[in-house]
Coordinates of C-alpha atoms in Angstrom, one line a residue:
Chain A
X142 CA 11.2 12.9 -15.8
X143 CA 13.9 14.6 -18.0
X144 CA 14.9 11.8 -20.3
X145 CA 13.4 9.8 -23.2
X146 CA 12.2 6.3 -22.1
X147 CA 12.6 4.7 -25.6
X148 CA 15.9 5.6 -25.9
X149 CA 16.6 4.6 -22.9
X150 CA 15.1 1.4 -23.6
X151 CA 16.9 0.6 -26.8
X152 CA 20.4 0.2 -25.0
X153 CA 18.7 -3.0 -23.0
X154 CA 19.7 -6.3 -24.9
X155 CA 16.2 -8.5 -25.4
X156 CA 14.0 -5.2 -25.0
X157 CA 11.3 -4.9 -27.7
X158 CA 8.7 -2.6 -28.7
X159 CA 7.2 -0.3 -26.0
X160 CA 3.6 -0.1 -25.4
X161 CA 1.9 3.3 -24.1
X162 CA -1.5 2.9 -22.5
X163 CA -3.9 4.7 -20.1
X164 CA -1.7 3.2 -17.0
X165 CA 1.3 3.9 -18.2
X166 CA 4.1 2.1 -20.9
X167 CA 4.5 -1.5 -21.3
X168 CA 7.6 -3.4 -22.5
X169 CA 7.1 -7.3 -23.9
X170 CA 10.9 -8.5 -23.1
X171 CA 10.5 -12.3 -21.7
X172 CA 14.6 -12.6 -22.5
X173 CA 15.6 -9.5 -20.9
X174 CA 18.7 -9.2 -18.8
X175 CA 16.7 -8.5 -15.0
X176 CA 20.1 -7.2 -14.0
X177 CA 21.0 -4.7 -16.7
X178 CA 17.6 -3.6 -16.7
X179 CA 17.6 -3.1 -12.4
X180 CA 21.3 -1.4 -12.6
X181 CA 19.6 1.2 -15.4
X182 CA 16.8 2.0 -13.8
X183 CA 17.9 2.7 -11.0
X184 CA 20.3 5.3 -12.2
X185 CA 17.3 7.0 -14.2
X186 CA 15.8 7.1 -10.6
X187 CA 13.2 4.5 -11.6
X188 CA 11.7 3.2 -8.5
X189 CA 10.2 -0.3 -8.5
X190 CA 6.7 -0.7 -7.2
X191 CA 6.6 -4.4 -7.1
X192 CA 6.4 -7.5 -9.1
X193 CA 3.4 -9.5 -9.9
X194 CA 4.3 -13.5 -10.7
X195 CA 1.7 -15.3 -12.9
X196 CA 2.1 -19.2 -13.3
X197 CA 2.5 -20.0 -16.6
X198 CA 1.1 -23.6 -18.0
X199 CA 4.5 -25.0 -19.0
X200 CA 5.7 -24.9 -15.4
X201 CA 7.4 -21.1 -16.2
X202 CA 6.1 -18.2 -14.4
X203 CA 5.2 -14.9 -15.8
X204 CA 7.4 -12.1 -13.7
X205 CA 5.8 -8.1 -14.4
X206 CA 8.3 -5.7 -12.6
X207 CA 6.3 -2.0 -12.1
X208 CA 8.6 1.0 -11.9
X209 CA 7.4 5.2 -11.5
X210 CA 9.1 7.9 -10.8
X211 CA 6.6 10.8 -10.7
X212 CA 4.0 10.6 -13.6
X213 CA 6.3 7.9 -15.7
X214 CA 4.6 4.3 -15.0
X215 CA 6.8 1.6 -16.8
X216 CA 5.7 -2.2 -16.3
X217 CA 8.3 -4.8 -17.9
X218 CA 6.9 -8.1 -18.8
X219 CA 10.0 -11.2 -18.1
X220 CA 9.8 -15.0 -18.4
X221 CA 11.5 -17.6 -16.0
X222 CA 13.8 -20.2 -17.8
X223 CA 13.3 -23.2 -15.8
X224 CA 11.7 -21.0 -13.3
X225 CA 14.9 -19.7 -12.3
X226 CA 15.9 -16.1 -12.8
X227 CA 18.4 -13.4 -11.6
X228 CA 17.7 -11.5 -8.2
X229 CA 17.9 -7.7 -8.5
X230 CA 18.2 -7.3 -4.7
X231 CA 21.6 -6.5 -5.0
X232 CA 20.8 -3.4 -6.8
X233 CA 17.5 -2.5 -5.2
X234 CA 17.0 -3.4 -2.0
X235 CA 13.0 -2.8 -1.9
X236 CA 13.4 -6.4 -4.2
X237 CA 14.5 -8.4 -1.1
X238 CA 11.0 -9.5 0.1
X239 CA 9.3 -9.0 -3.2
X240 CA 11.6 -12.2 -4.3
X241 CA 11.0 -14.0 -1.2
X242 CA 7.5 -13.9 -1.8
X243 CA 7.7 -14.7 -5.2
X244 CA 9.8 -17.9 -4.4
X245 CA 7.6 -18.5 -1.4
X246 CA 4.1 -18.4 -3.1
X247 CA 5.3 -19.1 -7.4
X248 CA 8.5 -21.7 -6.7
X249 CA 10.9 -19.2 -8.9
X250 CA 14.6 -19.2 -7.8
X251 CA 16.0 -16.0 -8.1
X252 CA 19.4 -16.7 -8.6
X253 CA 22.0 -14.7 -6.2
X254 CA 19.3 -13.3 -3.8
X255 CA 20.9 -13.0 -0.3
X256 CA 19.0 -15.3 1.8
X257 CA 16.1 -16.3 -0.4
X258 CA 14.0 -17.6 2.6
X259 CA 10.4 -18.3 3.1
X260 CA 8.5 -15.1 3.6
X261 CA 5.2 -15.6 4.5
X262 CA 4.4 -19.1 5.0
X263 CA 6.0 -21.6 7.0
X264 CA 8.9 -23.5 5.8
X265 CA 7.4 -26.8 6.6
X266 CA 4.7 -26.5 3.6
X267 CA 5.8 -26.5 0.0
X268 CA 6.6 -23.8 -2.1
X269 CA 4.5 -22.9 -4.6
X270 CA 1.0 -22.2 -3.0
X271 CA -0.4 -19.5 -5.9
X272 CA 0.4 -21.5 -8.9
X273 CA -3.2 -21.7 -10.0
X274 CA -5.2 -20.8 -12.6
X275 CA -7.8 -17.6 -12.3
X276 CA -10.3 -16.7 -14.7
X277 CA -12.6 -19.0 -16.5
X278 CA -10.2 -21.8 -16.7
X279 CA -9.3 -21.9 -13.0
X280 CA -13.5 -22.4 -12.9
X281 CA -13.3 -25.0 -14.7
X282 CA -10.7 -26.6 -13.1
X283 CA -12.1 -26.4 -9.8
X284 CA -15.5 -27.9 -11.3
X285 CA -13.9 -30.7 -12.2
X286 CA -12.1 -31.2 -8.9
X287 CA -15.4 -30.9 -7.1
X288 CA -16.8 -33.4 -9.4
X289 CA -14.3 -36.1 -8.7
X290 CA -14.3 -35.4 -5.0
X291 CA -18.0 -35.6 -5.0
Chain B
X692 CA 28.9 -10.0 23.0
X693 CA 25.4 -8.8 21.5
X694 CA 22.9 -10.6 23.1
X695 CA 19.5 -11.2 21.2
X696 CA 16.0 -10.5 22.1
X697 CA 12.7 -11.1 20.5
X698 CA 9.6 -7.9 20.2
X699 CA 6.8 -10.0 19.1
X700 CA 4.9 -11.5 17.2
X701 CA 2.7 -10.1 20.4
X702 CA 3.7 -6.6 19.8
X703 CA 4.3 -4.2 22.4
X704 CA 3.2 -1.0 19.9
X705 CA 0.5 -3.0 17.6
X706 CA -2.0 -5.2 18.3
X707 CA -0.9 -7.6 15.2
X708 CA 1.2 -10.0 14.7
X709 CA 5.3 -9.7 13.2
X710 CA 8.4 -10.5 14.9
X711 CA 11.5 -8.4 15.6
X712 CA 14.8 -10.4 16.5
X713 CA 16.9 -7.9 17.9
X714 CA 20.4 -7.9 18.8
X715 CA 21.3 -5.5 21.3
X716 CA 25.0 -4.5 23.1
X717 CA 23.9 -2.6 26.6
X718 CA 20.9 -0.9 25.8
X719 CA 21.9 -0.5 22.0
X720 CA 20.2 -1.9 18.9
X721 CA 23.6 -3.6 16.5
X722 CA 21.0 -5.6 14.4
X723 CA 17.0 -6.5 13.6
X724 CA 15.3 -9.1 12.0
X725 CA 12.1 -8.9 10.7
X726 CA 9.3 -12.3 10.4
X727 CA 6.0 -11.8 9.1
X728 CA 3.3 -14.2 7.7
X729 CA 1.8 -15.1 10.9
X730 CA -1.6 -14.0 9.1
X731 CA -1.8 -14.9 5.9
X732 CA -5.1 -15.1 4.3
X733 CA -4.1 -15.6 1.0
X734 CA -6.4 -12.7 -0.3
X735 CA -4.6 -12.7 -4.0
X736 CA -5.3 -16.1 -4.4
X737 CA -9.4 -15.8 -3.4
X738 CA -9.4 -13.2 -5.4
X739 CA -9.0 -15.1 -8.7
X740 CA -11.5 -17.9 -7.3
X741 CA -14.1 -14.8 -6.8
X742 CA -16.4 -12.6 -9.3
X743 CA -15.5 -9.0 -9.5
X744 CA -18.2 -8.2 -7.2
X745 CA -17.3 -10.3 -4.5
X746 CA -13.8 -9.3 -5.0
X747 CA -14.6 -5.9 -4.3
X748 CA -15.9 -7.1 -0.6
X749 CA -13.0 -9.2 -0.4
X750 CA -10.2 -6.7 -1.1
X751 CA -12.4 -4.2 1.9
X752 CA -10.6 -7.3 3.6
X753 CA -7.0 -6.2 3.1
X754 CA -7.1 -4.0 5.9
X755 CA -9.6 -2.8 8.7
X756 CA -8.4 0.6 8.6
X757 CA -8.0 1.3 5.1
X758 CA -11.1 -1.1 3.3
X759 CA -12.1 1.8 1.0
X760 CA -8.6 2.2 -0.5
X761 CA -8.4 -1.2 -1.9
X762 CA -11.8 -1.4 -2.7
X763 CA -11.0 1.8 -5.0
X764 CA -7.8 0.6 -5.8
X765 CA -9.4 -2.8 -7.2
X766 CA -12.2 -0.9 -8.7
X767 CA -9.8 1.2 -10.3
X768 CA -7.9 -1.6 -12.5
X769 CA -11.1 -3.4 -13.3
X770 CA -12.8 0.4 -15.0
X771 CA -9.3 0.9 -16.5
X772 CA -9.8 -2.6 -18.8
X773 CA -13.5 -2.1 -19.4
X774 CA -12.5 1.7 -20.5
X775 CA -15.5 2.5 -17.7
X776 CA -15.4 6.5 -17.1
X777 CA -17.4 6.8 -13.6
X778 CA -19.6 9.8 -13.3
X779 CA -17.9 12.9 -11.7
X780 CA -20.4 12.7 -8.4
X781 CA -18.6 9.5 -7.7
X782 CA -15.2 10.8 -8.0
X783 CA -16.1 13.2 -5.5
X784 CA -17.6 11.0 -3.3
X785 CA -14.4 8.8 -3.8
X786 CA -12.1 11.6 -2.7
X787 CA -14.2 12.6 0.6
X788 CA -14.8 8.9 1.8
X789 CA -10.8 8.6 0.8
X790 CA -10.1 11.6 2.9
X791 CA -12.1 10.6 6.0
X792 CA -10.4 7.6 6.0
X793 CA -6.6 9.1 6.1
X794 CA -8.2 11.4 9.0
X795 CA -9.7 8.0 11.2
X796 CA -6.1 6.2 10.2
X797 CA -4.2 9.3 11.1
X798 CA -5.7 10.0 14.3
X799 CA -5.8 6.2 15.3
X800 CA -2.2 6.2 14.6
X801 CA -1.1 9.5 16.6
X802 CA -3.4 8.0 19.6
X803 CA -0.9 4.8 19.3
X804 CA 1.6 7.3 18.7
X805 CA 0.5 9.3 22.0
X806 CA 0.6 6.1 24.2
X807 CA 4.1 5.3 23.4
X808 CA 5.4 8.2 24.1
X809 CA 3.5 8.0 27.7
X810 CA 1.3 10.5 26.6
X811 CA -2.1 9.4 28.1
X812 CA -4.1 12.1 28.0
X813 CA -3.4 13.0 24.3
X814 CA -4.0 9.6 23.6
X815 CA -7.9 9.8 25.2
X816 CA -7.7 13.2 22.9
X817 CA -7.3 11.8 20.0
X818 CA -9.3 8.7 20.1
X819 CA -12.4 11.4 21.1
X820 CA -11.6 12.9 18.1
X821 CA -11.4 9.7 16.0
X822 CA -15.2 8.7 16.9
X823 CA -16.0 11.9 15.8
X824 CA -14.9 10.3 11.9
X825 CA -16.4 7.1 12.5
X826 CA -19.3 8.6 13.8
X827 CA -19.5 11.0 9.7
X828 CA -18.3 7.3 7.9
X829 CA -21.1 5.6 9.6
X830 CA -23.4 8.3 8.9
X831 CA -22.3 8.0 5.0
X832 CA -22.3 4.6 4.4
X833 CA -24.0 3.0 7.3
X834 CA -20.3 1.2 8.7
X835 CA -18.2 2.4 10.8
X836 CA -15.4 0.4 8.6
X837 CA -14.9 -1.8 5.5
X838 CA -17.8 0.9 4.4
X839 CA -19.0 -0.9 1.1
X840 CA -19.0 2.4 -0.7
X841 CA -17.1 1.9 -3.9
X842 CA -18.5 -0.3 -6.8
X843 CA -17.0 -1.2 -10.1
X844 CA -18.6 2.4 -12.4
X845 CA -18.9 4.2 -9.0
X846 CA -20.4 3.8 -5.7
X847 CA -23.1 2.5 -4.1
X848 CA -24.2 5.6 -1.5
X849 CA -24.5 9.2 -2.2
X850 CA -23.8 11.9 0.1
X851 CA -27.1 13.6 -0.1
X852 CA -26.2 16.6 2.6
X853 CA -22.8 18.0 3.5
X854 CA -24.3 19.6 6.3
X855 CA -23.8 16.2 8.0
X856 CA -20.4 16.2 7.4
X857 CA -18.8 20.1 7.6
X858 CA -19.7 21.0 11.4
X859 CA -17.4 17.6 12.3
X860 CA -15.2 18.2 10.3
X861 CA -14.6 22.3 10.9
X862 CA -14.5 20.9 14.7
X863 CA -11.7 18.6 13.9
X864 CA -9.4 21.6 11.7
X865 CA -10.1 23.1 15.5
X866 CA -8.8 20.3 17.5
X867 CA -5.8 19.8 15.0
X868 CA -4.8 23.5 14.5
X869 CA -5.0 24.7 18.3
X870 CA -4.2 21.7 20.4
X871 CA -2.7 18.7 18.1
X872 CA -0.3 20.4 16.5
X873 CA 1.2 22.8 19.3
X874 CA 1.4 19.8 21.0
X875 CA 3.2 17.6 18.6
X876 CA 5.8 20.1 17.7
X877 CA 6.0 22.3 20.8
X878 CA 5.6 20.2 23.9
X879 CA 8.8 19.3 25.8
X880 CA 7.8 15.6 26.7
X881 CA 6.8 14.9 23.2
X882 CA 9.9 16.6 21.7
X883 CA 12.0 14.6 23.9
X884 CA 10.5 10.8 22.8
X885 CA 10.8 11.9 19.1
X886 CA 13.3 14.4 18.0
X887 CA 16.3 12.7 16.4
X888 CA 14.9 8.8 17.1
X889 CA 14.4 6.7 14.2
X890 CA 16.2 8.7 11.8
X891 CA 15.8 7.9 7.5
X892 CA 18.0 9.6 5.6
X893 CA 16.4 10.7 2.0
X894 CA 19.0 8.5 0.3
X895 CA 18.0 5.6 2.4
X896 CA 14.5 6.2 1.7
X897 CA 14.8 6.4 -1.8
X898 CA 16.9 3.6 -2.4
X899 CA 14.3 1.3 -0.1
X900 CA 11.0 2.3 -2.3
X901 CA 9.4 3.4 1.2
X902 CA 6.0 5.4 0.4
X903 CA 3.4 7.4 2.5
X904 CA 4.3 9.8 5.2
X905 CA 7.5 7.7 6.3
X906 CA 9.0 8.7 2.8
X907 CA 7.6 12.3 2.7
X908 CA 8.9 12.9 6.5
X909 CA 12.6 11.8 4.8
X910 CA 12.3 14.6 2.1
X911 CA 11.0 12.7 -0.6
X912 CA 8.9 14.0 -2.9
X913 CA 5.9 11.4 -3.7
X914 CA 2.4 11.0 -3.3
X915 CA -0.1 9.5 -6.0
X916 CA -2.4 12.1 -5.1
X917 CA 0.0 14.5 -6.5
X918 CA 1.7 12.2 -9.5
X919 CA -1.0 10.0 -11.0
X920 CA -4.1 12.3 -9.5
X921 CA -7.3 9.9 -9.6
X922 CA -10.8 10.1 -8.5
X923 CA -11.2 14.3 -7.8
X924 CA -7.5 15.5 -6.9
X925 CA -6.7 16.8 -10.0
X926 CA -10.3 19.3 -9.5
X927 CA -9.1 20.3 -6.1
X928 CA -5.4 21.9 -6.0
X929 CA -3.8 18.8 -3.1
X930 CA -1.0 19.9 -1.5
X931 CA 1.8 17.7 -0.4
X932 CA 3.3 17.8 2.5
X933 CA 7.0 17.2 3.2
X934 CA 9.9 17.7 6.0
X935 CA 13.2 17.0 5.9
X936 CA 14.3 15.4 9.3
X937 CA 13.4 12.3 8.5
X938 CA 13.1 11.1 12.3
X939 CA 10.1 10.0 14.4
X940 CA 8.6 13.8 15.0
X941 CA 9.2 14.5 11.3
X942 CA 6.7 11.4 10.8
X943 CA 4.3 12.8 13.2
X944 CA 4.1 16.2 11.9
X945 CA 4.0 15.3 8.7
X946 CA 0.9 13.4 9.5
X947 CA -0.6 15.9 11.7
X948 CA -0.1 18.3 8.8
X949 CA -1.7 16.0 6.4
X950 CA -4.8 15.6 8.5
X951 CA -5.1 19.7 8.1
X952 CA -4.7 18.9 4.0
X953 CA -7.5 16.6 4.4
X954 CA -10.1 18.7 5.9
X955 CA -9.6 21.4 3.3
X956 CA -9.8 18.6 0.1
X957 CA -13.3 17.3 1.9
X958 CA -14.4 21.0 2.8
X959 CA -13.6 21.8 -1.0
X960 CA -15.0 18.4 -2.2
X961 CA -18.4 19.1 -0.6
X962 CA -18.7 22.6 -1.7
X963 CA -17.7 22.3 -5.4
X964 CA -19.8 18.6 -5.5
X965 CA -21.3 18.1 -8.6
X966 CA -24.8 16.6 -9.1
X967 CA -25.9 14.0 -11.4
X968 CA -25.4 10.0 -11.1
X969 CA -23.3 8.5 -8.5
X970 CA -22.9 5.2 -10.7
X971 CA -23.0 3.9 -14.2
X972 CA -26.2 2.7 -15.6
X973 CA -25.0 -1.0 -15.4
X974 CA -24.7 -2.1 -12.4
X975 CA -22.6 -5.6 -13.2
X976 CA -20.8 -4.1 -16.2
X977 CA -18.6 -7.1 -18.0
X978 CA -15.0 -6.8 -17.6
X979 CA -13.2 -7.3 -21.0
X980 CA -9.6 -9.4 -21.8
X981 CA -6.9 -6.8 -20.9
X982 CA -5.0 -6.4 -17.9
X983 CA -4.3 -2.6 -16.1
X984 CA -2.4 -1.1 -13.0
X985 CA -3.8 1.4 -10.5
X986 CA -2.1 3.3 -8.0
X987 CA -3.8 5.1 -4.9
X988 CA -2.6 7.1 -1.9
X989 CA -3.4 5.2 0.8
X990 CA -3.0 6.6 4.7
X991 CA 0.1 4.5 5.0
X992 CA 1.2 5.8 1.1
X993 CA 1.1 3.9 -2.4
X994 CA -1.3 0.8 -2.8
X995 CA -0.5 -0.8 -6.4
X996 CA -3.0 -3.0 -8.0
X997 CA -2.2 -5.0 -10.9
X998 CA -5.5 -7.1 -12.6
X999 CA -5.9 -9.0 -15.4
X1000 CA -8.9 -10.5 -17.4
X1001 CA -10.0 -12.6 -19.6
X1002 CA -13.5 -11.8 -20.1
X1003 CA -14.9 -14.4 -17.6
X1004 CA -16.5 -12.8 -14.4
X1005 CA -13.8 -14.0 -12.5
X1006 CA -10.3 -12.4 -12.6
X1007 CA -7.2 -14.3 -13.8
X1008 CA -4.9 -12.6 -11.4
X1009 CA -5.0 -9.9 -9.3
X1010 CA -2.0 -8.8 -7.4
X1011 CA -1.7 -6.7 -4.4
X1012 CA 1.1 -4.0 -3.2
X1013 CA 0.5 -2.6 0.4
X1014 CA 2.4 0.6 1.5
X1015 CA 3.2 -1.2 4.7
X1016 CA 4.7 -4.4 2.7
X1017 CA 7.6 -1.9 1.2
X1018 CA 7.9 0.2 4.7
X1019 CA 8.7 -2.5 7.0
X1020 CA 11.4 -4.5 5.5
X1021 CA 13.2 -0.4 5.9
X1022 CA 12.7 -1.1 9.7
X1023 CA 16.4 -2.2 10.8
X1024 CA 17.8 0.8 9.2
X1025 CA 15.5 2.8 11.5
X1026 CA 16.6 0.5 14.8
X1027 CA 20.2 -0.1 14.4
X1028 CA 22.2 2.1 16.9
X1029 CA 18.8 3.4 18.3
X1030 CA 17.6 2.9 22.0
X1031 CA 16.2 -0.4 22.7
X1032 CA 13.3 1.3 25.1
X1033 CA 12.4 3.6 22.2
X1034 CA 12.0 0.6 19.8
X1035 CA 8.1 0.2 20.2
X1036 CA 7.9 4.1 19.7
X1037 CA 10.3 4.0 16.3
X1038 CA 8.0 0.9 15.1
X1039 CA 4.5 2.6 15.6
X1040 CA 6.6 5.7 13.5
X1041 CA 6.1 4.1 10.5
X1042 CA 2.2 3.4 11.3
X1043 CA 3.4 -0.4 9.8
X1044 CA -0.2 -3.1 8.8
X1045 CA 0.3 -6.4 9.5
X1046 CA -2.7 -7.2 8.0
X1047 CA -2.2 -5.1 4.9
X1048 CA 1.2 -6.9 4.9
X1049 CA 0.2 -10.4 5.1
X1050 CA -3.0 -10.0 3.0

């Protein structure tokens, strides 16, 4: 990759401080413009990997988009407002079902997506189906469940 | 008037499940939709109500064909938070149990690939030759899939002698260089099922993501073997391959070239092996807060991990990309204007996982 990421970076309103690490660079933005950031990528030939949604206890969800191109690994870290945010499928179409799933499975609207229909699970269940806590608290959650069921 | 017919989800190329509505004027594709989600098991979700040792068995549950990847993939992230460095036998071991695997997906696929054409007897040809694989992966780790090789600082089986391995695999570079490949690229009947159907332009490709062999067949460029080199690539000079046709015998020479790629990395691997530990000292080594990415070339192209901890045993969320989840949605562009007959030949092209897709 010819240019200079940071620079890059700079001209993206709500884009802060970028993080290098063993897997590549990490950028913090939860306000950043999904749009802008999409349309510049993709003319720096950024391609995106996927996006990984994590539910978030206010009712937000956590949305990590992963770009490469070559060596250069960028992950950009957004929040939901509302659990609504702007579809980039417009701009890359590799974000159609990445979106759908993510609405499908995390409840998040992606505003302006084509036809933001269920992907992999039928329509007649709710949306929504991944919005659980991992790690130790999700144990602990599930303990307590179990407890009450029991 | 287009009329509309449905291809699945019992699939006349695969034997899983996903749904093609196509609509069709004469014998011509105008449109395709795609459905998928008959199978989904959810795996992302399990994974974050699982330790990171049953995880690893879990994520061999991805896919039947290509268990080890995730498994390494998975293994990957988790060594990338707990700044684990795995010994260098166990890269190597990595790369050849990686490599046998492309060679058993490969060959599976250019069997399925055979039988679409009409191509019977290659078919039988290359499913010999596939046992032949299973028969080394069985040998090595005792399964003849979802292997239970890889472990979080390593892996769990050492290849104590190559001499088990090299004769099958020296037989295979045989079979590939003077009967496979003539036939792929030189045989009328083959030439006439594949040369110009399915095209993907390298623009196309590009701007859909698509990975593996159905974006190297376009012209592009990529391969995570190549760009983010892991377990022993970097040690042994891989060499991509690429065409530019970007139609369905593009795809199967690509692979059939590939195959020849992966009997020189294991024949390399096994000579230049070195010796020492196959595994870190602990074998349940604690996975720290932090969260980390890995990449790896699967036979299908890119699997993306994404995991994140928070110190527990159990992961808080571990997210899964399958090279077949970004290839398939690029299936209409492949169809549209194509012949409807060829349809189950373009689909079995892209060598598409339903159960990698629907995890």
């Amino acid at each position: 990759m010819t240019f200079d990421l940071e620079t890059k970076l700079s001209s993206l309103a709500g884009a802060y401080k970028l993080i290098h690490a063993q897997d590549g660079s990490w950028l913090d933005a939860p306000d950043l413009n999904v749009v802008e950031m999409a349309d510049l990528f993709l003319k720096i030939g950024l391609r995106l990997t996927t996006v990984t949604g994590i539910a978030l206890e206010d009712g937000e969800t956590q949305l990590i988009y992963h770009f490469m191109d070559g060596g250069t690994v960028l992950n950009v870290k957004v929040c939901t407002k509302k659990n609504v945010i702007a579809s980039i499928t417009s701009i890359m179409p590799s974000a159609d079902w990445i979106e759908r799933e993510i609405h499908d499975l995390y409840a998040v609207e992606f505003l302006g997506h084509p036809h933001l229909d269920r992907l992999v699970r039928p329509p007649e269940l709710p949306i929504g189906f991944f919005r659980e806590k991992g790690g130790e608290a999700g144990k602990q959650q599930r303990a307590q469940t179990q407890t009450k069921v029991s | 008037m287009p009329y509309r017919i449905p291809i699945g989800p019992y699939h006349p190329a695969l034997e899983e499940p996903y749904k093609l509505q196509l609509s069709c004027t004469g014998e011509t594709v105008q449109a395709v939709e795609i459905e998928v989600g008959f199978t989904l098991r959810a795996i992302e979700l399990l994974a974050q109500r699982r330790n990171y040792v049953q995880d690893i068995v879990l994520v061999e549950h991805v896919c039947g064909i290509c268990s080890n990847v995730h498994a390494t993939a998975f293994a990957m992230a988790a060594e990338k938070i707990a700044g684990i460095q795995i010994p260098d036998r166990a890269r190597y071991i990595r790369t050849i149990m990686g490599e046998l695997e492309r060679l058993h997906s490969h060959l599976l696929w250019a069997g399925i690939g055979s039988e679409d054409i009409g191509f019977r007897s290659m078919f039988m040809e290359m499913y010999y030759v596939r046992e032949s694989i299973m028969d080394i992966l069985e040998v090595i780790s005792g399964n003849r899939v979802n292997y239970g090789m890889i472990a979080i600082g390593g892996v769990n089986r050492d290849i104590p002698d190559p001499k088990l391995i090299l004769p099958k695999v020296q037989e295979l570079r045989k079979v590939l260089e003077n009967m496979a490949i003539p036939i792929f690229t030189r045989n009328a009947t083959v030439k006439s099922r594949t040369v110009k159907i399915g095209p993907l332009s390298k623009q196309d490709a590009i701007k859909y993501g698509v990975v593996g062999p159905m974006a190297r067949a376009s012209g592009v460029n990529i391969d995570i073997r190549q760009d983010l080199p892991y377990a022993a690539y970097q040690d042994l000079d891989f060499k991509i391959v690429t065409s530019e046709d970007g139609d369905v015998q593009a795809r199967l020479v690509v692979r059939a070239l590939e195959m020849l790629e992966s009997v020189r990395l294991i024949e390399s691997a096994l000579a230049n092996m070195p010796s020492g530990p196959i595994r870190i000292d602990d074998p349940f080594p604690t996975i720290p807060a932090g969260e980390a990415t890995s990449r790896v070339e699967a036979p299908r192209g890119e699997a993306f991990y994404y995991v994140a901890s928070d110190g527990s045993d159990t992961p808080l969320r571990v997210k899964i990309r399958t090279p077949s989840y970004i290839n398939i949605p690029a299936i209409p562009l492949l169809c549209v204007g194509q012949n409807l007959a060829d349809m189950p030949l373009i689909q079995a092209s892209i060598d598409p996982c339903v159960s990698c897709t629907d995890r």
